[in-house]
Coordinates of N, CA, C and O in Angstrom, one line a residue:
X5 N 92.2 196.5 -46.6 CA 91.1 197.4 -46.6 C 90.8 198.0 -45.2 O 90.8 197.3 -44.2
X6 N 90.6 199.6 -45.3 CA 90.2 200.4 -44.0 C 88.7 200.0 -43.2 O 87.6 200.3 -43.8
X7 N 88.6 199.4 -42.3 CA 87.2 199.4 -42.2 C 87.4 200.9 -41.7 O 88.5 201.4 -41.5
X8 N 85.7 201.5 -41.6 CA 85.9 202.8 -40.7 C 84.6 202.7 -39.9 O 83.5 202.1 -40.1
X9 N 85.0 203.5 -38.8 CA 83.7 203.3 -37.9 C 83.2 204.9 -37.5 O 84.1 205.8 -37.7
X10 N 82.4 205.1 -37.1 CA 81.6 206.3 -37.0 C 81.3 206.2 -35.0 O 80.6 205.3 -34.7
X11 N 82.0 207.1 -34.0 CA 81.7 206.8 -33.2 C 81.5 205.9 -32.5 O 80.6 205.8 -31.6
X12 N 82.8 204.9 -32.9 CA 82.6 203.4 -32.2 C 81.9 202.4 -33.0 O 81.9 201.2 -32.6
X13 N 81.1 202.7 -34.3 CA 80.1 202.3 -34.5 C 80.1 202.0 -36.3 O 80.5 202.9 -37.0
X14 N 79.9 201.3 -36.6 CA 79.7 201.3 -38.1 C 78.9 201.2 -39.0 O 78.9 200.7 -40.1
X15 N 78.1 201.8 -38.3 CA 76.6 202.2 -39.0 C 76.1 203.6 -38.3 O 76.9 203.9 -37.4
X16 N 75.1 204.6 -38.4 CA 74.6 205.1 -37.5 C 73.0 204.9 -37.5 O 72.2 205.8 -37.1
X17 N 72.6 204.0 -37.7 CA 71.0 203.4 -38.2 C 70.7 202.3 -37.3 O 69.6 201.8 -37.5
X18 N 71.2 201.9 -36.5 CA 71.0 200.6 -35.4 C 70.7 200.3 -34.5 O 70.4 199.2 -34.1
X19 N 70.8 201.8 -33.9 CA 69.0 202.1 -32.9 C 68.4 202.7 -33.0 O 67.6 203.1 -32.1
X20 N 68.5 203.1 -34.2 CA 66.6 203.2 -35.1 C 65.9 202.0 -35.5 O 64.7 201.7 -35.2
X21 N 66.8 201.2 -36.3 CA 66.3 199.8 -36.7 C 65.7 199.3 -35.5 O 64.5 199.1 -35.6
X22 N 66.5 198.9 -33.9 CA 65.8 198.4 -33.0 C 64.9 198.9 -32.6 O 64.1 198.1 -32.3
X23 N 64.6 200.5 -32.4 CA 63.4 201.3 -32.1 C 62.1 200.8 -33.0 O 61.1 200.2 -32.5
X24 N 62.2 201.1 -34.5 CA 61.3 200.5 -35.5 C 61.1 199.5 -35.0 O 60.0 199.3 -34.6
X25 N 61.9 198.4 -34.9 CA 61.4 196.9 -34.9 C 60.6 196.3 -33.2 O 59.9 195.4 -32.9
X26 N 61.2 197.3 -32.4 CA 60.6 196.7 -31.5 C 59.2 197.6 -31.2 O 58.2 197.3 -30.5
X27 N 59.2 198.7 -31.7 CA 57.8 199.3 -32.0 C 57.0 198.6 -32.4 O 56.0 198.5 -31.6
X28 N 56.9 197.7 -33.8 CA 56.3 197.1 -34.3 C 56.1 195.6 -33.8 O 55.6 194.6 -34.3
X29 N 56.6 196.0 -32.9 CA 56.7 194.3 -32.1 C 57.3 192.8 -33.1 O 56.7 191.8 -33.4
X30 N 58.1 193.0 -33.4 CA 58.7 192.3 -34.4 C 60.5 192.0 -33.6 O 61.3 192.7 -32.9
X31 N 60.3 190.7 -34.2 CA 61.3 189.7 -33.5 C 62.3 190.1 -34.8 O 61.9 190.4 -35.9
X32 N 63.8 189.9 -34.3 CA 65.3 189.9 -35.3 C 64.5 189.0 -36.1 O 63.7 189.6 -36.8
X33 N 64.3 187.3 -36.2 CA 64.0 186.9 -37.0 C 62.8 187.2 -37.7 O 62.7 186.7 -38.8
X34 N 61.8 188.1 -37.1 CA 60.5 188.5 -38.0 C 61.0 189.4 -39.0 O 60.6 189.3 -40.2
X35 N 61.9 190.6 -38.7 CA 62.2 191.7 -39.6 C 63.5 191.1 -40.3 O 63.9 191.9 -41.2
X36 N 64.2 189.9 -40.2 CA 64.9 189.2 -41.1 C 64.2 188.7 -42.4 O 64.4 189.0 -43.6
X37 N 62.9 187.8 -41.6 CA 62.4 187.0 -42.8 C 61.8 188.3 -43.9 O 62.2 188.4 -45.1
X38 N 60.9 189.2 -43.3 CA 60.5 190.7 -44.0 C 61.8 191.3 -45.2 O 61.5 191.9 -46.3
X39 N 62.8 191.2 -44.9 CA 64.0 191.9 -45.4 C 64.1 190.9 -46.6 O 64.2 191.3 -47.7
X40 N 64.0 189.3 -46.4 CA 64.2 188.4 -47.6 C 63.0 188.5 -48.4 O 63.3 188.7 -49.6
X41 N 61.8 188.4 -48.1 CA 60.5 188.8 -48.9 C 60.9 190.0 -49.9 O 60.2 190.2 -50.9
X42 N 61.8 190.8 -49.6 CA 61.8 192.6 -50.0 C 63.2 191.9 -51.0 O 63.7 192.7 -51.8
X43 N 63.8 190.8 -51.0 CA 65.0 190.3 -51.8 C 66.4 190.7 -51.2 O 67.4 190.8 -52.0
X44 N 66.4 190.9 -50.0 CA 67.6 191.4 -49.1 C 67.9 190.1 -48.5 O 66.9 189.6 -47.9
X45 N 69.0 189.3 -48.4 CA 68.9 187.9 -47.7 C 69.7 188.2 -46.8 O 70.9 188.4 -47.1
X46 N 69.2 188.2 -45.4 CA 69.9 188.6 -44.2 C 69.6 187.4 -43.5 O 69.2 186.3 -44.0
X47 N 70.0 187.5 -42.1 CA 69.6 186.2 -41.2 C 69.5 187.1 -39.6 O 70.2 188.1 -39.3
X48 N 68.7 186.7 -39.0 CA 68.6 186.8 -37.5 C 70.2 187.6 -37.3 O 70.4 188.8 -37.6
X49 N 70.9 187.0 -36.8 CA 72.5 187.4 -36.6 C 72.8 188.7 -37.1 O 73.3 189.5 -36.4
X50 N 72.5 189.0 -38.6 CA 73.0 190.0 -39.4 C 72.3 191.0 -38.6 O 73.1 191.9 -38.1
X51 N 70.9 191.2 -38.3 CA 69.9 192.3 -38.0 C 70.3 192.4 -36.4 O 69.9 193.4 -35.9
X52 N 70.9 191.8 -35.9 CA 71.8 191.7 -34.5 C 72.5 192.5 -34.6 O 72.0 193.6 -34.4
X53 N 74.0 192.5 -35.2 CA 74.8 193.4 -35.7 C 74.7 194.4 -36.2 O 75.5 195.3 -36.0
X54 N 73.6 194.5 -36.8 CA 73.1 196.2 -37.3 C 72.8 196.8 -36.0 O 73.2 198.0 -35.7
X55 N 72.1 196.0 -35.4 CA 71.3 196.8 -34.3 C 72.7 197.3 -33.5 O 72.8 198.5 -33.2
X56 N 73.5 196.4 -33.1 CA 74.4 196.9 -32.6 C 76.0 197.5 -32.7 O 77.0 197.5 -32.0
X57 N 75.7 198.0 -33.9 CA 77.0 198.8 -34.8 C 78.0 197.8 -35.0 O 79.2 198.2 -35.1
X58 N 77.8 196.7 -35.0 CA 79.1 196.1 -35.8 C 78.6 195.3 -36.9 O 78.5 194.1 -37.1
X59 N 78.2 196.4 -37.6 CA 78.0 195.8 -39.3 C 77.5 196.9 -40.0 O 76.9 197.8 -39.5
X60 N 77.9 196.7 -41.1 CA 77.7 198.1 -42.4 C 76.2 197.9 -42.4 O 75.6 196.9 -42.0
X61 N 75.5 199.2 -42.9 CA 74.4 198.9 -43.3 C 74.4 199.2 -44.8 O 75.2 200.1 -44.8
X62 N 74.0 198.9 -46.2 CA 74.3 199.0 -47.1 C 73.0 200.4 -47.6 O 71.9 200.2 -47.2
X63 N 73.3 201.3 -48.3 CA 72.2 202.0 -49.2 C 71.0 201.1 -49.3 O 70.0 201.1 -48.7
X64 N 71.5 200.2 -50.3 CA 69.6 199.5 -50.2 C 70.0 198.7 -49.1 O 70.6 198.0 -50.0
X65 N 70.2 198.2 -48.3 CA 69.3 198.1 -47.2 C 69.0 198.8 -46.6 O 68.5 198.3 -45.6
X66 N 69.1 200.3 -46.6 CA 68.4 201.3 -45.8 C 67.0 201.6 -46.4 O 66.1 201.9 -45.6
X67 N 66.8 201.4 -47.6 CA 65.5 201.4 -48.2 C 65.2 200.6 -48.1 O 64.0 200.9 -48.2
X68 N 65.3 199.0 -47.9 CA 64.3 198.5 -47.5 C 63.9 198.4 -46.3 O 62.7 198.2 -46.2
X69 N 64.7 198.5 -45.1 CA 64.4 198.4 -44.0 C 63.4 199.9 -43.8 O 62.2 199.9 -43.4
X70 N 63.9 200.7 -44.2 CA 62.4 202.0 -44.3 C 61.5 201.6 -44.7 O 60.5 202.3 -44.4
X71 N 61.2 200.5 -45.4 CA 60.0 200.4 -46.1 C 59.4 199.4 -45.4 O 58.2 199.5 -45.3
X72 N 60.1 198.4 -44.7 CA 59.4 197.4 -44.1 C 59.1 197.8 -42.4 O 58.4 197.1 -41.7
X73 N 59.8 198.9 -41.9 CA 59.7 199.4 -40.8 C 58.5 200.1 -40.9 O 57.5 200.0 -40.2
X74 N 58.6 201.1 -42.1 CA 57.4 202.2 -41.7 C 57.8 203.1 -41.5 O 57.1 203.8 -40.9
X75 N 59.3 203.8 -42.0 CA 60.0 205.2 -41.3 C 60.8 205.4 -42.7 O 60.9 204.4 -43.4
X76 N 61.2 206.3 -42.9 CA 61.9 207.3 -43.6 C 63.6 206.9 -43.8 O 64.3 206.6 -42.9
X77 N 63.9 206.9 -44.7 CA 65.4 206.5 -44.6 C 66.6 208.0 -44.1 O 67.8 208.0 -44.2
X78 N 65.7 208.9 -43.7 CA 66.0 210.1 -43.5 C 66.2 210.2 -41.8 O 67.0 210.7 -41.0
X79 N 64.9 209.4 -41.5 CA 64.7 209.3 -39.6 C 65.6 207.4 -39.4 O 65.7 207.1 -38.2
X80 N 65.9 206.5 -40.1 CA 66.8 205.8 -40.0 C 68.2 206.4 -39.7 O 69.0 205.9 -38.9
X81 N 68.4 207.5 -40.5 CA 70.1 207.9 -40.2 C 69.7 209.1 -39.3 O 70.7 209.7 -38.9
X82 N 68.7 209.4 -39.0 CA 68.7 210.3 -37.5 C 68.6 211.8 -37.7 O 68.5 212.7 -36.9
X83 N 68.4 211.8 -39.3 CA 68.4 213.5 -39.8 C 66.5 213.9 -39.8 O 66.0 214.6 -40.6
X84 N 66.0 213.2 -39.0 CA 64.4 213.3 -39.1 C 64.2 213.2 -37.3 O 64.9 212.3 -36.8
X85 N 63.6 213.8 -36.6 CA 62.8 213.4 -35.3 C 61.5 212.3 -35.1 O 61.0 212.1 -34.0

């Protein structure tokens, strides 16, 4: 299997995620436990990885993390200001 990366990167949502989360003052493990509440079962670690392009972000987890952030899954992938 190809992984593929985008500019080094395998997401392009991962400093937005940390922008939102640290806006909201919210710890990896706070917007973890939030993401399992929403039925997404992540861990501290995983929301690490996103943040830092070495990990997929999946479709729905971009809607949920839009939803528990507070932002748009449109300003998650960077096509919003």
């Amino acid at each position: 299997m190809k992984i593929y990366d985008y500019h080094g990167k395998k997401n392009v949502s991962g400093d937005r995620i940390r922008e939102a989360r640290l806006k909201r003052r919210l710890t990896q493990e706070d917007l973890a436990a939030k993401l399992q509440i929403e039925g997404v079962i992540m861990e501290r670690d995983s929301v690490s990885r996103m943040e830092i392009g070495t990990r997929f972000v999946t479709d729905y987890e971009s809607m949920v993390l839009s939803k528990v952030l507070g932002v748009s899954t449109q300003w998650l992938v960077g096509l919003e200001e």
